[in-house]
CSV table of C-alpha atoms (C1' of nucleotides) in Angstrom, one decimal:
chain,number,residue,atom,x,y,z
A,1396,MET,CA,-1.0,-36.8,15.5
A,1397,GLN,CA,-0.8,-33.2,16.8
A,1398,GLN,CA,1.9,-32.4,14.3
A,1399,THR,CA,-0.5,-33.1,11.5
A,1400,LYS,CA,-2.9,-30.6,12.8
A,1401,GLU,CA,-0.1,-28.0,12.8
A,1402,ARG,CA,0.8,-28.9,9.2
A,1403,ILE,CA,-2.8,-28.3,8.2
A,1404,LEU,CA,-2.9,-24.9,9.9
A,1405,ILE,CA,0.3,-23.7,8.2
A,1406,ALA,CA,-0.7,-25.1,4.8
A,1407,ALA,CA,-4.1,-23.4,5.1
A,1408,LEU,CA,-2.5,-20.1,6.2
A,1409,HIS,CA,-0.2,-20.1,3.1
A,1410,LEU,CA,-3.1,-20.7,0.8
A,1411,PHE,CA,-5.4,-18.2,2.5
A,1412,ALA,CA,-2.7,-15.5,2.3
A,1413,ARG,CA,-2.5,-15.9,-1.4
A,1414,ASN,CA,-6.1,-16.6,-2.6
A,1415,GLY,CA,-8.3,-15.6,0.3
A,1416,TYR,CA,-10.6,-17.8,2.3
A,1417,GLU,CA,-13.2,-18.2,-0.4
A,1418,GLY,CA,-10.5,-18.8,-3.0
A,1419,VAL,CA,-9.1,-21.9,-1.2
A,1420,SER,CA,-11.0,-25.2,-1.2
A,1421,VAL,CA,-10.7,-27.9,1.4
A,1422,SER,CA,-9.2,-30.1,-1.3
A,1423,ASP,CA,-6.5,-27.5,-1.9
A,1424,ILE,CA,-5.5,-27.6,1.7
A,1425,ALA,CA,-5.6,-31.4,1.8
A,1426,THR,CA,-3.5,-31.7,-1.3
A,1427,GLU,CA,-0.9,-29.2,0.1
A,1428,VAL,CA,-0.7,-31.3,3.3
A,1429,GLY,CA,-0.6,-34.6,1.3
A,1430,MET,CA,-3.8,-36.3,2.2
A,1431,THR,CA,-7.4,-36.6,1.2
A,1432,LYS,CA,-9.9,-33.9,2.2
A,1433,GLY,CA,-11.9,-36.3,4.4
A,1434,ALA,CA,-8.9,-36.7,6.7
A,1435,LEU,CA,-8.9,-33.0,7.5
A,1436,TYR,CA,-12.2,-33.4,9.4
A,1437,LYS,CA,-10.4,-35.7,11.9
A,1438,HIS,CA,-8.5,-32.6,13.0
A,1439,TYR,CA,-10.9,-29.7,12.4
A,1440,LYS,CA,-14.6,-29.7,12.5
A,1441,ASN,CA,-14.9,-27.7,9.4
A,1442,LYS,CA,-13.1,-25.2,7.1
A,1443,ARG,CA,-14.0,-22.2,9.2
A,1444,ALA,CA,-12.5,-23.8,12.3
A,1445,ILE,CA,-9.1,-23.8,10.5
A,1446,PHE,CA,-9.4,-20.1,9.9
A,1447,ASP,CA,-10.4,-19.4,13.4
A,1448,SER,CA,-7.4,-21.4,14.7
A,1449,ILE,CA,-5.1,-19.2,12.7
A,1450,VAL,CA,-6.5,-16.1,14.3
A,1451,THR,CA,-6.3,-17.6,17.8
A,1452,ARG,CA,-2.7,-18.6,17.1
A,1453,MET,CA,-1.8,-15.0,16.0
A,1454,GLU,CA,-3.4,-13.7,19.2
A,1455,ALA,CA,-1.3,-16.0,21.3
A,1456,LEU,CA,1.9,-15.1,19.3
A,1457,ASP,CA,1.1,-11.5,19.7
A,1458,GLN,CA,0.6,-11.7,23.5
A,1459,GLN,CA,3.8,-13.8,23.9
A,1460,ARG,CA,5.7,-11.2,21.9
A,1461,ALA,CA,4.3,-8.3,23.9
A,1462,LYS,CA,5.4,-10.2,27.1
A,1463,GLU,CA,8.9,-10.7,25.8
A,1464,HIS,CA,9.4,-7.0,25.0
A,1465,THR,CA,8.1,-5.9,28.3
A,1466,LEU,CA,11.1,-5.6,30.6
A,1467,PRO,CA,10.9,-7.8,33.7
A,1468,GLU,CA,11.0,-6.1,37.1
A,1469,GLY,CA,14.6,-5.4,38.2
A,1470,ALA,CA,16.1,-6.3,34.8
A,1471,MET,CA,17.3,-2.7,34.5
A,1472,ASP,CA,19.4,-3.1,37.6
A,1473,GLU,CA,20.9,-6.5,36.7
A,1474,MET,CA,22.2,-5.6,33.2
A,1475,PRO,CA,22.2,-1.8,33.0
A,1476,GLU,CA,24.4,-1.5,29.9
A,1477,ALA,CA,22.0,-3.5,27.7
A,1478,TYR,CA,19.2,-1.1,28.6
A,1479,ALA,CA,21.2,2.1,28.5
A,1480,GLN,CA,19.7,3.3,25.3
A,1481,SER,CA,18.1,6.6,24.6
A,1482,SER,CA,14.5,6.9,23.7
A,1483,LYS,CA,15.4,7.4,20.1
A,1484,GLU,CA,17.5,4.3,19.9
A,1485,LYS,CA,14.8,2.2,21.6
A,1486,ILE,CA,12.2,3.4,19.1
A,1487,LEU,CA,14.5,2.7,16.2
A,1488,ALA,CA,15.3,-0.8,17.4
A,1489,PHE,CA,11.6,-1.4,18.0
A,1490,SER,CA,10.7,-0.2,14.5
A,1491,ARG,CA,13.3,-2.3,12.8
A,1492,ALA,CA,12.1,-5.4,14.8
A,1493,GLN,CA,8.5,-4.7,13.9
A,1494,PHE,CA,9.3,-4.3,10.2
A,1495,ARG,CA,11.3,-7.5,10.1
A,1496,TYR,CA,8.4,-9.3,11.9
A,1497,TRP,CA,5.8,-8.4,9.4
A,1498,THR,CA,7.9,-8.8,6.3
A,1499,GLU,CA,10.2,-11.7,7.0
A,1500,GLU,CA,8.7,-14.0,9.6
A,1501,ASP,CA,6.6,-16.6,7.8
A,1502,PHE,CA,3.5,-16.7,10.1
A,1503,PRO,CA,3.1,-12.9,10.6
A,1504,VAL,CA,3.7,-12.2,6.8
A,1505,CYS,CA,1.0,-14.8,5.8
A,1506,PHE,CA,-1.3,-13.6,8.5
A,1507,ARG,CA,-0.9,-10.0,7.4
A,1508,ARG,CA,-1.7,-10.9,3.8
A,1509,MET,CA,-4.7,-13.1,4.9
A,1510,LEU,CA,-6.2,-10.3,7.0
A,1511,THR,CA,-5.6,-7.9,4.1
A,1512,LEU,CA,-7.7,-10.1,1.9
A,1513,GLU,CA,-10.5,-10.6,4.5
A,1514,GLN,CA,-10.8,-7.1,5.9
A,1515,TYR,CA,-13.9,-6.0,3.9
A,1516,ARG,CA,-16.0,-9.1,4.5
A,1517,ASN,CA,-17.5,-8.1,7.9
A,1518,ASP,CA,-17.0,-5.9,10.9
A,1519,GLU,CA,-15.0,-8.6,12.8
A,1520,MET,CA,-12.4,-8.9,10.0
A,1521,SER,CA,-12.3,-5.1,9.6
A,1522,ALA,CA,-11.6,-4.7,13.4
A,1523,LEU,CA,-8.9,-7.3,13.3
A,1524,TYR,CA,-7.2,-5.6,10.3
A,1525,GLN,CA,-7.3,-2.2,12.0
A,1526,GLN,CA,-6.0,-3.7,15.3
A,1527,TYR,CA,-3.0,-5.5,13.9
A,1528,LEU,CA,-2.1,-3.4,10.9
A,1529,ALA,CA,-3.7,0.0,10.6
A,1530,SER,CA,-5.1,2.2,13.4
A,1531,GLY,CA,-3.9,-0.2,16.1
A,1532,PRO,CA,-0.1,0.2,15.6
A,1533,LEU,CA,-0.5,3.9,14.9
A,1534,LEU,CA,-2.2,4.5,18.2
A,1535,TYR,CA,0.3,2.3,20.0
A,1536,VAL,CA,3.2,4.4,18.7
A,1537,ALA,CA,1.3,7.6,19.5
A,1538,ASP,CA,0.7,6.4,23.1
A,1539,LEU,CA,4.4,5.6,23.3
A,1540,PHE,CA,5.3,9.1,22.2
A,1541,THR,CA,2.8,10.6,24.6
A,1542,ALA,CA,4.4,8.7,27.5
A,1543,LEU,CA,7.7,10.3,26.5
A,1544,LYS,CA,6.1,13.7,26.7
A,1545,ILE,CA,6.7,14.4,23.1
A,1546,LYS,CA,4.7,17.2,21.5
A,1547,ASP,CA,2.4,16.3,18.6
A,1548,ALA,CA,2.7,12.7,19.5
A,1549,TYR,CA,0.0,11.6,17.0
A,1550,THR,CA,1.5,13.5,14.1
A,1551,LEU,CA,5.0,12.1,14.8
A,1552,ALA,CA,3.4,8.6,15.1
A,1553,VAL,CA,2.0,9.0,11.6
A,1554,GLU,CA,5.4,10.0,10.4
A,1555,LEU,CA,7.0,6.9,11.9
A,1556,TYR,CA,4.3,4.3,11.2
A,1557,ALA,CA,2.8,5.3,7.9
A,1558,PRO,CA,6.0,4.6,5.9
A,1559,MET,CA,6.3,1.2,7.7
A,1560,PHE,CA,2.8,0.4,6.6
A,1561,LEU,CA,3.5,1.5,3.0
A,1562,PHE,CA,6.7,-0.5,2.8
A,1563,TYR,CA,4.9,-3.6,3.9
A,1564,SER,CA,2.9,-3.3,0.6
A,1565,ILE,CA,5.9,-2.3,-1.5
A,1566,HIS,CA,7.9,-5.2,0.0
A,1567,ASP,CA,5.1,-7.6,-1.0
A,1568,GLY,CA,5.2,-6.4,-4.6
A,1569,MET,CA,9.0,-6.5,-5.0
A,1570,GLU,CA,11.1,-9.2,-6.7
A,1571,ASP,CA,14.1,-8.0,-4.8
A,1572,LYS,CA,12.9,-7.8,-1.2
A,1573,SER,CA,16.1,-6.2,0.1
A,1574,LEU,CA,15.3,-3.0,-1.9
A,1575,ALA,CA,12.2,-2.4,0.2
A,1576,THR,CA,14.1,-3.1,3.4
A,1577,ARG,CA,16.8,-0.6,2.5
A,1578,ALA,CA,14.2,2.0,1.5
A,1579,PHE,CA,12.7,1.5,5.0
A,1580,ASP,CA,16.1,1.9,6.6
A,1581,ARG,CA,16.5,5.2,4.8
A,1582,HIS,CA,13.2,6.3,6.1
A,1583,LEU,CA,14.2,5.6,9.6
A,1584,ASP,CA,17.3,7.7,9.1
A,1585,ALA,CA,15.2,10.6,7.8
A,1586,PHE,CA,12.8,10.2,10.7
A,1587,CYS,CA,15.6,10.5,13.2
A,1588,LYS,CA,16.4,14.0,11.9
A,1589,HIS,CA,13.1,15.5,13.1
A,1590,PHE,CA,12.8,13.5,16.2
A,1591,PRO,CA,12.8,16.0,19.1
A,1592,LYS,CA,14.5,14.0,21.9
A,1593,ASP,CA,17.9,12.4,22.0
B,1188,MET,CA,-29.4,-2.1,-23.8
B,1189,GLN,CA,-26.0,-0.6,-23.2
B,1190,GLN,CA,-27.2,0.8,-19.8
B,1191,THR,CA,-27.8,-2.8,-18.6
B,1192,LYS,CA,-24.1,-3.6,-19.3
B,1193,GLU,CA,-23.1,-0.7,-17.2
B,1194,ARG,CA,-25.3,-1.7,-14.3
B,1195,ILE,CA,-23.8,-5.2,-14.4
B,1196,LEU,CA,-20.3,-3.7,-14.3
B,1197,ILE,CA,-21.1,-1.5,-11.3
B,1198,ALA,CA,-22.9,-4.2,-9.4
B,1199,ALA,CA,-20.0,-6.6,-9.9
B,1200,LEU,CA,-17.5,-4.0,-8.9
B,1201,HIS,CA,-19.3,-3.4,-5.6
B,1202,LEU,CA,-19.5,-7.1,-4.8
B,1203,PHE,CA,-15.8,-7.7,-5.9
B,1204,ALA,CA,-14.7,-4.9,-3.6
B,1205,ARG,CA,-16.3,-6.5,-0.6
B,1206,ASN,CA,-15.9,-10.2,-1.1
B,1207,GLY,CA,-13.2,-10.6,-3.8
B,1208,TYR,CA,-13.5,-12.2,-7.2
B,1209,GLU,CA,-13.8,-15.7,-5.9
B,1210,GLY,CA,-16.1,-14.7,-3.2
B,1211,VAL,CA,-18.8,-13.5,-5.6
B,1212,SER,CA,-20.9,-15.8,-7.8
B,1213,VAL,CA,-22.5,-14.9,-11.1
B,1214,SER,CA,-25.8,-15.4,-9.4
B,1215,ASP,CA,-24.9,-12.8,-6.8
B,1216,ILE,CA,-24.2,-10.3,-9.6
B,1217,ALA,CA,-27.4,-11.1,-11.4
B,1218,THR,CA,-29.5,-10.8,-8.3
B,1219,GLU,CA,-27.9,-7.4,-7.5
B,1220,VAL,CA,-28.8,-6.2,-11.0
B,1221,GLY,CA,-32.3,-7.8,-10.8
B,1222,MET,CA,-32.2,-10.5,-13.4
B,1223,THR,CA,-31.3,-14.2,-13.8
B,1224,LYS,CA,-27.7,-15.2,-14.3
B,1225,GLY,CA,-28.3,-16.5,-17.8
B,1226,ALA,CA,-29.0,-13.0,-19.0
B,1227,LEU,CA,-25.6,-11.8,-17.9
B,1228,TYR,CA,-24.1,-13.8,-20.8
B,1229,LYS,CA,-25.9,-11.6,-23.3
B,1230,HIS,CA,-23.7,-8.8,-22.2
B,1231,TYR,CA,-20.4,-10.4,-21.1
B,1232,LYS,CA,-18.9,-13.7,-22.4
B,1233,ASN,CA,-18.0,-14.9,-18.9
B,1234,LYS,CA,-17.4,-13.8,-15.3
B,1235,ARG,CA,-13.7,-12.9,-16.0
B,1236,ALA,CA,-14.7,-10.6,-18.8
B,1237,ILE,CA,-16.7,-8.5,-16.3
B,1238,PHE,CA,-13.6,-8.2,-14.1
B,1239,ASP,CA,-11.4,-7.3,-17.1
B,1240,SER,CA,-13.9,-4.6,-18.1
B,1241,ILE,CA,-13.6,-3.0,-14.7
B,1242,VAL,CA,-9.8,-2.9,-15.0
B,1243,THR,CA,-10.1,-1.4,-18.5
B,1244,ARG,CA,-12.6,1.2,-17.2
B,1245,MET,CA,-10.2,2.2,-14.5
B,1246,GLU,CA,-7.4,2.6,-17.0
B,1247,ALA,CA,-9.6,4.9,-19.1
B,1248,LEU,CA,-10.7,6.9,-16.0
B,1249,ASP,CA,-7.1,7.3,-15.0
B,1250,GLN,CA,-5.9,8.5,-18.4
B,1251,GLN,CA,-8.8,11.0,-18.6
B,1252,ARG,CA,-8.0,12.3,-15.1
B,1253,ALA,CA,-4.3,12.7,-16.0
B,1254,LYS,CA,-5.3,14.6,-19.1
B,1255,GLU,CA,-7.6,16.9,-17.2
B,1256,HIS,CA,-4.9,17.7,-14.7
B,1257,THR,CA,-2.3,18.4,-17.3
B,1258,LEU,CA,-2.5,22.1,-18.1
B,1259,PRO,CA,-3.2,22.8,-21.8
B,1260,GLU,CA,-0.7,24.8,-23.8
B,1261,GLY,CA,-1.1,28.5,-23.1
B,1262,ALA,CA,-3.7,28.1,-20.3
B,1263,MET,CA,-1.3,29.8,-18.0
B,1264,ASP,CA,-1.4,33.0,-20.1
B,1265,GLU,CA,-5.2,33.0,-20.5
B,1266,MET,CA,-6.1,32.7,-16.8
B,1267,PRO,CA,-3.0,33.5,-14.9
B,1268,GLU,CA,-4.7,34.1,-11.5
B,1269,ALA,CA,-6.0,30.5,-11.3
B,1270,TYR,CA,-2.6,29.1,-11.8
B,1271,ALA,CA,-0.8,31.6,-9.6
B,1272,GLN,CA,-0.1,29.0,-6.9
B,1273,SER,CA,3.2,28.2,-5.3
B,1274,SER,CA,4.6,24.7,-5.7
B,1275,LYS,CA,3.6,24.0,-2.1
B,1276,GLU,CA,0.0,25.0,-2.7
B,1277,LYS,CA,-0.2,23.0,-5.9
B,1278,ILE,CA,1.1,19.9,-4.1
B,1279,LEU,CA,-1.4,20.3,-1.3
B,1280,ALA,CA,-4.3,20.8,-3.7
B,1281,PHE,CA,-3.2,17.8,-5.6
B,1282,SER,CA,-2.9,15.7,-2.5
B,1283,ARG,CA,-6.3,16.6,-1.2
B,1284,ALA,CA,-7.9,15.9,-4.6
B,1285,GLN,CA,-6.1,12.5,-4.7
B,1286,PHE,CA,-7.3,11.6,-1.2
B,1287,ARG,CA,-10.9,12.5,-2.0
B,1288,TYR,CA,-10.6,10.5,-5.2
B,1289,TRP,CA,-9.6,7.2,-3.5
B,1290,THR,CA,-11.8,7.6,-0.4
B,1291,GLU,CA,-15.0,9.2,-1.6
B,1292,GLU,CA,-15.6,8.6,-5.4
B,1293,ASP,CA,-17.5,5.4,-5.7
B,1294,PHE,CA,-15.7,3.8,-8.6
B,1295,PRO,CA,-12.1,4.5,-7.4
B,1296,VAL,CA,-12.9,3.4,-3.8
B,1297,CYS,CA,-14.4,0.1,-5.0
B,1298,PHE,CA,-11.6,-0.4,-7.5
B,1299,ARG,CA,-9.0,0.2,-4.8
B,1300,ARG,CA,-10.6,-2.3,-2.5
B,1301,MET,CA,-11.0,-4.8,-5.2
B,1302,LEU,CA,-7.3,-4.6,-6.2
B,1303,THR,CA,-6.4,-4.9,-2.5
B,1304,LEU,CA,-8.2,-8.2,-2.4
B,1305,GLU,CA,-6.7,-9.5,-5.7
B,1306,GLN,CA,-3.1,-8.3,-5.3
B,1307,TYR,CA,-1.5,-11.6,-4.2
B,1308,ARG,CA,-3.2,-13.9,-6.8
B,1309,ASN,CA,-0.7,-13.4,-9.6
B,1310,ASP,CA,2.0,-11.1,-11.0
B,1311,GLU,CA,-0.5,-9.1,-13.1
B,1312,MET,CA,-2.7,-8.2,-10.1
B,1313,SER,CA,0.4,-7.5,-8.0
B,1314,ALA,CA,1.7,-5.1,-10.7
B,1315,LEU,CA,-1.7,-3.3,-11.0
B,1316,TYR,CA,-1.8,-2.9,-7.2
B,1317,GLN,CA,1.7,-1.4,-7.1
B,1318,GLN,CA,1.0,0.8,-10.1
B,1319,TYR,CA,-2.3,2.4,-8.7
B,1320,LEU,CA,-1.8,2.3,-5.0
B,1321,ALA,CA,1.8,1.5,-3.7
B,1322,SER,CA,5.1,2.2,-5.5
B,1323,GLY,CA,3.4,3.9,-8.5
B,1324,PRO,CA,2.0,7.0,-6.7
B,1325,LEU,CA,5.1,7.1,-4.5
B,1326,LEU,CA,7.4,7.3,-7.5
B,1327,TYR,CA,5.1,9.8,-9.2
B,1328,VAL,CA,5.4,12.2,-6.3
B,1329,ALA,CA,9.1,11.6,-6.1
B,1330,ASP,CA,9.5,12.5,-9.8
B,1331,LEU,CA,7.4,15.6,-9.2
B,1332,PHE,CA,9.7,16.7,-6.4
B,1333,THR,CA,12.8,15.9,-8.5
B,1334,ALA,CA,11.4,18.2,-11.2
B,1335,LEU,CA,11.1,20.9,-8.6
B,1336,LYS,CA,14.8,20.5,-7.8
B,1337,ILE,CA,14.0,19.4,-4.2
B,1338,LYS,CA,16.7,17.6,-2.3
B,1339,ASP,CA,15.9,14.1,-1.0
B,1340,ALA,CA,12.9,13.9,-3.3
B,1341,TYR,CA,12.3,10.3,-2.6
B,1342,THR,CA,12.4,10.7,1.2
B,1343,LEU,CA,10.0,13.6,1.0
B,1344,ALA,CA,7.8,11.7,-1.3
B,1345,VAL,CA,7.6,9.0,1.3
B,1346,GLU,CA,6.7,11.6,3.9
B,1347,LEU,CA,3.9,12.9,1.8
B,1348,TYR,CA,2.4,9.7,0.3
B,1349,ALA,CA,2.8,7.1,3.0
B,1350,PRO,CA,0.3,8.8,5.3
B,1351,MET,CA,-2.1,9.1,2.4
B,1352,PHE,CA,-1.8,5.4,1.9
B,1353,LEU,CA,-2.2,4.6,5.6
B,1354,PHE,CA,-5.3,6.8,5.9
B,1355,TYR,CA,-6.9,5.0,2.9
B,1356,SER,CA,-7.0,1.9,5.1
B,1357,ILE,CA,-8.0,3.8,8.3
B,1358,HIS,CA,-10.7,5.5,6.4
B,1359,ASP,CA,-12.0,2.1,5.2
B,1360,GLY,CA,-12.2,0.8,8.8
B,1361,MET,CA,-13.9,3.9,10.3
B,1362,GLU,CA,-17.6,4.3,11.2
B,1363,ASP,CA,-17.2,8.1,11.1
B,1364,LYS,CA,-15.3,8.7,7.8
B,1365,SER,CA,-14.8,12.4,8.5
B,1366,LEU,CA,-12.4,11.6,11.4
B,1367,ALA,CA,-10.0,10.0,8.9
B,1368,THR,CA,-10.3,12.9,6.5
B,1369,ARG,CA,-9.5,15.4,9.3
B,1370,ALA,CA,-6.5,13.3,10.4
B,1371,PHE,CA,-5.3,13.4,6.9
B,1372,ASP,CA,-5.7,17.2,6.8
B,1373,ARG,CA,-3.6,17.5,9.9
B,1374,HIS,CA,-0.9,15.4,8.3
B,1375,LEU,CA,-0.9,17.8,5.3
B,1376,ASP,CA,-0.4,20.7,7.7
B,1377,ALA,CA,2.5,19.0,9.4
B,1378,PHE,CA,4.0,18.1,6.1
B,1379,CYS,CA,4.0,21.7,5.0
B,1380,LYS,CA,6.3,22.6,8.0
B,1381,HIS,CA,9.2,20.6,6.6
B,1382,PHE,CA,8.6,21.3,3.0
B,1383,PRO,CA,11.7,23.2,1.8
B,1384,LYS,CA,10.2,25.5,-0.9
B,1385,ASP,CA,7.5,28.1,-0.6
C,122,DT,C1',-47.2,-7.9,-42.2
C,123,DT,C1',-43.6,-10.4,-41.6
C,124,DG,C1',-38.9,-11.7,-40.3
C,125,DA,C1',-34.7,-10.8,-37.9
C,126,DC,C1',-32.8,-9.5,-33.9
C,127,DA,C1',-32.2,-8.3,-28.9
C,128,DA,C1',-32.8,-9.3,-24.1
C,129,DG,C1',-34.7,-11.8,-21.1
C,130,DT,C1',-36.3,-16.6,-18.4
C,131,DA,C1',-36.1,-21.4,-16.9
C,132,DA,C1',-33.9,-25.4,-16.9
C,133,DA,C1',-30.2,-28.3,-17.3
C,134,DC,C1',-25.1,-29.2,-18.0
C,135,DG,C1',-20.8,-31.2,-15.8
C,136,DA,C1',-17.6,-29.7,-12.3
C,137,DT,C1',-16.6,-28.6,-7.9
C,138,DC,C1',-17.9,-27.1,-3.3
C,139,DG,C1',-18.0,-28.4,2.0
C,140,DT,C1',-19.3,-32.3,4.6
C,141,DT,C1',-20.6,-37.1,6.0
C,142,DT,C1',-20.4,-42.0,5.9
C,143,DA,C1',-18.5,-46.6,5.7
C,144,DC,C1',-14.6,-48.9,6.0
C,145,DT,C1',-9.4,-50.1,6.8
C,146,DA,C1',-5.2,-50.5,9.1
C,147,DA,C1',-2.2,-49.4,12.7
C,148,DA,C1',-1.5,-48.1,17.4
C,149,DT,C1',-2.8,-48.3,22.1
C,150,DA,C1',-5.1,-49.8,26.4
C,151,DT,C1',-7.1,-53.3,29.1
D,241,DA,C1',-4.7,-61.5,23.3
D,242,DT,C1',-8.3,-58.7,22.6
D,243,DA,C1',-11.0,-54.5,22.4
D,244,DT,C1',-10.9,-49.6,21.5
D,245,DT,C1',-9.3,-45.6,19.6
D,246,DT,C1',-6.9,-42.9,16.0
D,247,DA,C1',-5.9,-41.4,11.5
D,248,DG,C1',-6.4,-42.3,7.3
D,249,DT,C1',-9.0,-43.5,2.4
D,250,DA,C1',-12.7,-43.8,-1.0
D,251,DA,C1',-17.0,-42.7,-2.2
D,252,DA,C1',-21.1,-40.4,-2.0
D,253,DC,C1',-24.2,-36.6,-0.3
D,254,DG,C1',-26.9,-32.3,-1.6
D,255,DA,C1',-25.7,-27.6,-2.8
D,256,DT,C1',-23.8,-24.5,-5.6
D,257,DC,C1',-20.5,-23.1,-9.1
D,258,DG,C1',-19.9,-21.0,-14.2
D,259,DT,C1',-21.8,-21.8,-18.5
D,260,DT,C1',-25.0,-23.4,-22.3
D,261,DT,C1',-29.3,-24.4,-24.4
D,262,DA,C1',-34.1,-23.9,-25.7
D,263,DC,C1',-37.6,-21.0,-25.6
D,264,DT,C1',-40.4,-16.5,-25.1
D,265,DT,C1',-41.1,-11.9,-25.6
D,266,DG,C1',-40.9,-7.1,-27.6
D,267,DT,C1',-38.8,-4.0,-31.1
D,268,DC,C1',-37.9,-2.5,-35.4
D,269,DA,C1',-36.6,-2.8,-40.3
D,270,DA,C1',-37.9,-4.5,-44.9
DNA sequence: TTGACAAGTAAACGATCGTTTACTAAATAT
DNA sequence: ATATTTAGTAAACGATCGTTTACTTGTCAA
């Protein structure tokens, strides 16, 4: 069943996110899914293939998400009021959505932690970590500011994204997750005050 | 020999920082040191004891460092010119020293990476990670600003520390490390501009 | 000179690793 | 109705895991 393959992927992701790839055995995954380890090999050719499927899934999720947040042609004309936001409001909404995504959505949260645990193993993992969580988002925000003709776009990008990145980690270590979320909201308020455009 | 015990500790730290605790075997450590794995047990009672020694060493290093940066009584009177810095200059010097410490000193760099890889395994590791790298330094800087009677101390602490934290990760993923260091310096310059005191 | 100790090797321990094989039962297709 | 495929189990594979044991050396004190 195709659903079983999905359950294996999710179970493996949860375990990898906590213990790292080497810290999880094929038996661990099988037990979590509720079958014997031999059965896993009916769905994936080996342990590494499960890991690779997770990465591929994240890439698909990421592309789909990028597509959804790109406005379709003519959408601005059809429902102008929904898009009648200032640049600042757009950036705030984007930041809040991004923070929610990486701290509350199960798959992204687990994927972020998994990548965090694998980033030093080889160049490929390091590149993935940078792309999804470190220099990647930073440069994305900087490009966004550059397109808005904002001065010192990179510096301002650091001021916006660095606290997001820090609060991911603080969120992970908190018993009461809402505290980290509110601290991040206060950061966004503060950021607004030295945002040049309106 | 006591020197052998030290070589084991450093070799293990380097391996743990790259592959995580579970990703390193006792044989790996022994090979790195240049002996057979049985010999390791003449110096440490088991693999976990090596890891624990690393944590203990970091705690000692941290306390010693804190002691060195706490001015001794009367030092201000003896050599006033060395301490004649404004609050802002002190904070900049402190920040630069801290960034160098966690990105260039071998032991702290490896320890930071090792903790990063172990943070999700249990509450103890999570607490250590928060203490050394996430909420710990953030609250330390916030307390420092509070002591200087600065308004919105926590918000300003986020603005100072979050980019440091982000640039640790960017530094890790860079081929040319000096680029990350210069980016961090530019952040410090920008931070100065909305620092209230002189 | 001898005996105790320290630091190493080589080999083996049982446990667990990732993976494969032989087999079973149910579902599906011809 | 029968043959084939699918999805599972149980057991075993060789390799490696962390750890222990038996033994060899060199050092140094009595």
